[in-house]
Amino acid sequence: MTGHAGIKALVFDVFGTVVDWRSGVARAVEPFLQHHAPQLDAHEFADAWRREYSPSMEEIRSGRRPYVRLDVLHRENLVKALAHHGIDGVSADELDELNLAWHWLDPWPDAIEGLLRLKRRFIIAPLSNGNIRLMIDMAKRAALPWDAILGAEVVRAYKPSPRVYTETAEILGLPPDQVCMVAAHNGDLAAARGCGLKTAFVKRPNEHGPAQTTDLSAAQQWDFIADDFNELATRLGCAV
């Protein structure tokens, strides 16, 4: 692992790295499922909804579909997840309300303290596939102390497309090697490293629940490897 000299900004994956999407979505859909499908586990439904995430973005990354924001994809994916489980007769208003589940997610216990420490020394911003309003709503509810909202909607492309990383660095007015991508996902970091960014892996072994099998450890020798944001802040020389 390398030192932090030269790094001016940290940009963060959000779903899974900063916030616990699985628990938050399950909590939000529980009352709906109690009414429409009481036999269905809320976490199982959250997983089914999330499984549509990457395939829906691939339609855009591949050029088969023009860019649309993640709120649009999430709503379409919700309809697919409901159909998969045989749930029908859901009104448009109910769908819109359920779709807001992604706006109200809770941060991991270390996230706020760690971000505040990192913010004293570095520019910090999300580099998420989430759209701007989603990121704003989440930040305001959870008190995420971002300096800016960056990511997919700003550059109108989805990670891991290279332009998401390179254009984000350009927006910050920095060369890529002065920007560090922070993520709990090895694939995200590999894409960022390929674009010249520094990389920091933060372990989130429960992102997908107790049976998680992916991203349990660093797949490469990333520039920084930490168990949580506070450890990352310490490694980056940020005071408590």
CSV table of N, CA and C in Angstrom, one decimal, residues 10-25 50 53 57 70 74 101-112 115 124-140 142-153 159 164-165 180-185 188-189 200 202-204 206-208 229:
chain,number,residue,atom,x,y,z
A,10,LEU,N,-11.3,12.5,-2.2
A,10,LEU,CA,-11.7,11.1,-2.1
A,10,LEU,C,-13.1,11.0,-2.6
A,11,VAL,N,-13.4,10.1,-3.5
A,11,VAL,CA,-14.7,9.9,-4.1
A,11,VAL,C,-15.2,8.5,-3.7
A,12,PHE,N,-16.5,8.4,-3.4
A,12,PHE,CA,-17.0,7.2,-2.7
A,12,PHE,C,-18.1,6.5,-3.5
A,13,ASP,N,-17.9,5.2,-3.7
A,13,ASP,CA,-19.1,4.4,-4.0
A,13,ASP,C,-20.0,4.5,-2.8
A,14,VAL,N,-21.4,4.5,-3.0
A,14,VAL,CA,-22.3,4.8,-1.9
A,14,VAL,C,-23.1,3.5,-1.5
A,15,PHE,N,-23.8,2.9,-2.5
A,15,PHE,CA,-24.6,1.7,-2.1
A,15,PHE,C,-23.7,0.6,-1.7
A,16,GLY,N,-23.7,0.2,-0.4
A,16,GLY,CA,-22.9,-0.8,0.1
A,16,GLY,C,-21.6,-0.4,0.8
A,17,THR,N,-21.0,0.7,0.3
A,17,THR,CA,-19.8,1.2,0.9
A,17,THR,C,-20.1,2.3,2.0
A,18,VAL,N,-21.0,3.2,1.7
A,18,VAL,CA,-21.3,4.2,2.7
A,18,VAL,C,-22.6,3.9,3.4
A,19,VAL,N,-23.6,3.3,2.7
A,19,VAL,CA,-24.9,3.0,3.3
A,19,VAL,C,-25.2,1.5,3.1
A,20,ASP,N,-26.0,1.1,4.1
A,20,ASP,CA,-26.5,-0.3,4.1
A,20,ASP,C,-27.8,-0.4,3.3
A,21,TRP,N,-27.7,-0.6,2.0
A,21,TRP,CA,-28.9,-0.6,1.2
A,21,TRP,C,-29.8,-1.8,1.5
A,22,ARG,N,-29.3,-3.0,1.8
A,22,ARG,CA,-30.1,-4.1,1.9
A,22,ARG,C,-31.1,-4.0,3.1
A,23,SER,N,-30.6,-3.6,4.3
A,23,SER,CA,-31.4,-3.4,5.4
A,23,SER,C,-32.4,-2.3,5.2
A,24,GLY,N,-32.0,-1.2,4.6
A,24,GLY,CA,-32.9,-0.1,4.4
A,24,GLY,C,-34.0,-0.4,3.4
A,25,VAL,N,-33.7,-1.0,2.4
A,25,VAL,CA,-34.8,-1.4,1.4
A,25,VAL,C,-35.7,-2.4,2.0
A,50,ARG,N,-32.5,-5.7,-6.1
A,50,ARG,CA,-31.1,-5.3,-6.4
A,50,ARG,C,-30.5,-6.1,-7.6
A,53,TYR,N,-30.3,-4.5,-10.9
A,53,TYR,CA,-29.5,-3.2,-10.9
A,53,TYR,C,-28.5,-3.2,-12.0
A,57,MET,N,-28.4,-1.3,-15.9
A,57,MET,CA,-27.4,-0.3,-16.3
A,57,MET,C,-26.6,-0.7,-17.5
A,70,LEU,N,-30.9,6.8,-12.3
A,70,LEU,CA,-31.1,5.5,-11.6
A,70,LEU,C,-32.5,5.4,-11.0
A,74,HIS,N,-34.5,2.1,-11.2
A,74,HIS,CA,-35.0,1.4,-9.9
A,74,HIS,C,-36.5,1.1,-10.0
A,101,ALA,N,-37.5,4.1,-1.4
A,101,ALA,CA,-36.7,3.4,-0.4
A,101,ALA,C,-35.3,3.6,-0.5
A,102,TRP,N,-34.8,3.8,-1.8
A,102,TRP,CA,-33.4,4.0,-2.0
A,102,TRP,C,-32.9,5.4,-1.6
A,103,HIS,N,-33.8,6.3,-1.4
A,103,HIS,CA,-33.4,7.6,-0.9
A,103,HIS,C,-33.2,7.7,0.6
A,104,TRP,N,-33.7,6.7,1.3
A,104,TRP,CA,-33.7,6.9,2.8
A,104,TRP,C,-32.9,5.8,3.5
A,105,LEU,N,-31.7,5.5,2.9
A,105,LEU,CA,-30.9,4.4,3.5
A,105,LEU,C,-30.0,4.9,4.6
A,106,ASP,N,-29.7,4.0,5.6
A,106,ASP,CA,-28.9,4.4,6.7
A,106,ASP,C,-27.4,4.2,6.4
A,107,PRO,N,-26.6,5.0,6.9
A,107,PRO,CA,-25.1,4.8,6.8
A,107,PRO,C,-24.7,3.7,7.7
A,108,TRP,N,-23.6,3.0,7.3
A,108,TRP,CA,-22.9,2.1,8.2
A,108,TRP,C,-22.5,2.8,9.5
A,109,PRO,N,-22.4,2.2,10.6
A,109,PRO,CA,-22.1,2.8,11.9
A,109,PRO,C,-20.9,3.7,11.9
A,110,ASP,N,-19.8,3.4,11.1
A,110,ASP,CA,-18.6,4.2,11.1
A,110,ASP,C,-18.6,5.3,10.1
A,111,ALA,N,-19.6,5.4,9.2
A,111,ALA,CA,-19.5,6.2,8.1
A,111,ALA,C,-19.4,7.7,8.4
A,112,ILE,N,-20.3,8.2,9.2
A,112,ILE,CA,-20.4,9.6,9.5
A,112,ILE,C,-19.1,10.1,10.1
A,115,LEU,N,-16.2,9.9,7.7
A,115,LEU,CA,-16.3,11.0,6.6
A,115,LEU,C,-16.0,12.4,7.2
A,124,ILE,N,-14.4,15.5,-0.2
A,124,ILE,CA,-15.1,14.3,-0.3
A,124,ILE,C,-16.4,14.4,-1.0
A,125,ALA,N,-16.7,13.4,-1.9
A,125,ALA,CA,-17.9,13.4,-2.7
A,125,ALA,C,-18.3,12.0,-3.1
A,126,PRO,N,-19.6,11.8,-3.3
A,126,PRO,CA,-20.0,10.5,-3.8
A,126,PRO,C,-19.6,10.4,-5.3
A,127,LEU,N,-19.2,9.2,-5.7
A,127,LEU,CA,-19.0,8.8,-7.1
A,127,LEU,C,-19.9,7.6,-7.3
A,128,SER,N,-21.2,7.8,-7.3
A,128,SER,CA,-22.2,6.8,-7.3
A,128,SER,C,-23.0,6.7,-8.5
A,129,ASN,N,-23.6,5.5,-8.8
A,129,ASN,CA,-24.5,5.4,-9.9
A,129,ASN,C,-25.9,6.0,-9.5
A,130,GLY,N,-26.0,6.4,-8.3
A,130,GLY,CA,-27.3,7.1,-7.9
A,130,GLY,C,-27.4,8.5,-8.5
A,131,ASN,N,-28.6,8.9,-8.8
A,131,ASN,CA,-28.8,10.2,-9.4
A,131,ASN,C,-28.7,11.3,-8.3
A,132,ILE,N,-28.6,12.5,-8.8
A,132,ILE,CA,-28.3,13.7,-7.9
A,132,ILE,C,-29.4,13.8,-6.8
A,133,ARG,N,-30.7,13.8,-7.2
A,133,ARG,CA,-31.7,14.0,-6.1
A,133,ARG,C,-31.6,12.9,-5.1
A,134,LEU,N,-31.4,11.6,-5.6
A,134,LEU,CA,-31.3,10.5,-4.7
A,134,LEU,C,-30.2,10.7,-3.7
A,135,MET,N,-29.0,11.2,-4.2
A,135,MET,CA,-27.9,11.4,-3.3
A,135,MET,C,-28.1,12.5,-2.3
A,136,ILE,N,-28.8,13.6,-2.8
A,136,ILE,CA,-29.1,14.7,-1.9
A,136,ILE,C,-30.1,14.3,-0.8
A,137,ASP,N,-31.2,13.6,-1.2
A,137,ASP,CA,-32.1,13.1,-0.2
A,137,ASP,C,-31.4,12.2,0.9
A,138,MET,N,-30.6,11.3,0.4
A,138,MET,CA,-29.9,10.4,1.3
A,138,MET,C,-29.0,11.2,2.2
A,139,ALA,N,-28.3,12.1,1.7
A,139,ALA,CA,-27.3,12.9,2.5
A,139,ALA,C,-28.0,13.8,3.5
A,140,LYS,N,-29.1,14.4,3.2
A,140,LYS,CA,-29.8,15.2,4.1
A,140,LYS,C,-30.4,14.4,5.3
A,142,ALA,N,-29.4,11.4,6.3
A,142,ALA,CA,-28.4,10.7,7.1
A,142,ALA,C,-27.2,11.6,7.5
A,143,ALA,N,-27.3,12.9,7.2
A,143,ALA,CA,-26.2,13.8,7.6
A,143,ALA,C,-24.9,13.4,7.0
A,144,LEU,N,-24.9,13.0,5.7
A,144,LEU,CA,-23.6,12.7,5.0
A,144,LEU,C,-23.0,14.0,4.6
A,145,PRO,N,-21.7,14.3,5.1
A,145,PRO,CA,-21.1,15.6,4.9
A,145,PRO,C,-20.4,15.9,3.6
A,146,TRP,N,-21.0,15.6,2.5
A,146,TRP,CA,-20.3,15.7,1.2
A,146,TRP,C,-20.0,17.2,0.9
A,147,ASP,N,-18.9,17.4,0.2
A,147,ASP,CA,-18.5,18.7,-0.3
A,147,ASP,C,-19.2,19.0,-1.7
A,148,ALA,N,-19.6,17.9,-2.4
A,148,ALA,CA,-20.2,18.0,-3.7
A,148,ALA,C,-21.0,16.7,-3.9
A,149,ILE,N,-21.9,16.7,-4.9
A,149,ILE,CA,-22.6,15.5,-5.4
A,149,ILE,C,-22.1,15.3,-6.8
A,150,LEU,N,-21.3,14.2,-6.9
A,150,LEU,CA,-20.8,13.8,-8.2
A,150,LEU,C,-21.3,12.4,-8.5
A,151,GLY,N,-21.0,11.9,-9.8
A,151,GLY,CA,-21.4,10.5,-10.1
A,151,GLY,C,-22.0,10.4,-11.5
A,152,ALA,N,-22.8,9.4,-11.6
A,152,ALA,CA,-23.3,9.0,-12.9
A,152,ALA,C,-24.2,10.1,-13.6
A,153,GLU,N,-25.1,10.7,-12.9
A,153,GLU,CA,-26.0,11.7,-13.6
A,153,GLU,C,-25.2,12.9,-14.0
A,159,LYS,N,-20.9,3.7,-13.9
A,159,LYS,CA,-19.8,2.9,-13.6
A,159,LYS,C,-20.1,1.5,-14.0
A,164,VAL,N,-16.8,7.9,-16.3
A,164,VAL,CA,-17.3,8.2,-15.0
A,164,VAL,C,-16.2,8.7,-14.1
A,165,TYR,N,-15.1,8.0,-14.2
A,165,TYR,CA,-13.9,8.3,-13.3
A,165,TYR,C,-13.1,9.4,-13.8
A,180,CYS,N,-8.8,9.7,-5.1
A,180,CYS,CA,-8.8,8.3,-4.6
A,180,CYS,C,-10.2,7.8,-4.6
A,181,MET,N,-10.5,6.7,-5.3
A,181,MET,CA,-11.8,6.0,-5.3
A,181,MET,C,-11.9,5.1,-4.0
A,182,VAL,N,-12.9,5.3,-3.2
A,182,VAL,CA,-13.1,4.5,-2.0
A,182,VAL,C,-14.4,3.6,-2.3
A,183,ALA,N,-14.2,2.3,-2.2
A,183,ALA,CA,-15.3,1.4,-2.5
A,183,ALA,C,-15.1,0.1,-1.7
A,184,ALA,N,-16.2,-0.6,-1.5
A,184,ALA,CA,-16.2,-2.0,-0.9
A,184,ALA,C,-16.2,-3.0,-2.0
A,185,HIS,N,-16.1,-2.6,-3.3
A,185,HIS,CA,-16.3,-3.5,-4.4
A,185,HIS,C,-15.0,-3.5,-5.3
A,188,ASP,N,-15.2,-2.0,-8.9
A,188,ASP,CA,-15.2,-0.6,-9.0
A,188,ASP,C,-13.8,0.0,-8.9
A,189,LEU,N,-13.0,-0.6,-8.0
A,189,LEU,CA,-11.7,-0.1,-7.8
A,189,LEU,C,-10.8,-0.5,-9.0
A,200,ALA,N,-8.9,2.8,-2.6
A,200,ALA,CA,-9.0,2.4,-1.2
A,200,ALA,C,-10.2,1.4,-1.1
A,202,VAL,N,-12.6,-0.7,1.4
A,202,VAL,CA,-13.1,-0.7,2.7
A,202,VAL,C,-14.0,-1.9,2.8
A,203,LYS,N,-13.8,-2.8,3.8
A,203,LYS,CA,-14.5,-4.1,3.9
A,203,LYS,C,-16.0,-3.8,4.3
A,204,ARG,N,-16.9,-4.4,3.6
A,204,ARG,CA,-18.3,-4.4,4.1
A,204,ARG,C,-18.8,-5.8,3.9
A,206,ASN,N,-21.0,-7.6,5.2
A,206,ASN,CA,-22.4,-7.9,5.4
A,206,ASN,C,-23.3,-7.1,4.5
A,207,GLU,N,-22.8,-6.5,3.4
A,207,GLU,CA,-23.6,-5.7,2.5
A,207,GLU,C,-24.7,-6.6,1.9
A,208,HIS,N,-24.4,-7.8,1.6
A,208,HIS,CA,-25.4,-8.7,1.0
A,208,HIS,C,-26.0,-9.7,2.0
A,229,PHE,N,-14.3,3.2,7.7
A,229,PHE,CA,-13.9,4.6,7.4
A,229,PHE,C,-12.9,5.2,8.4
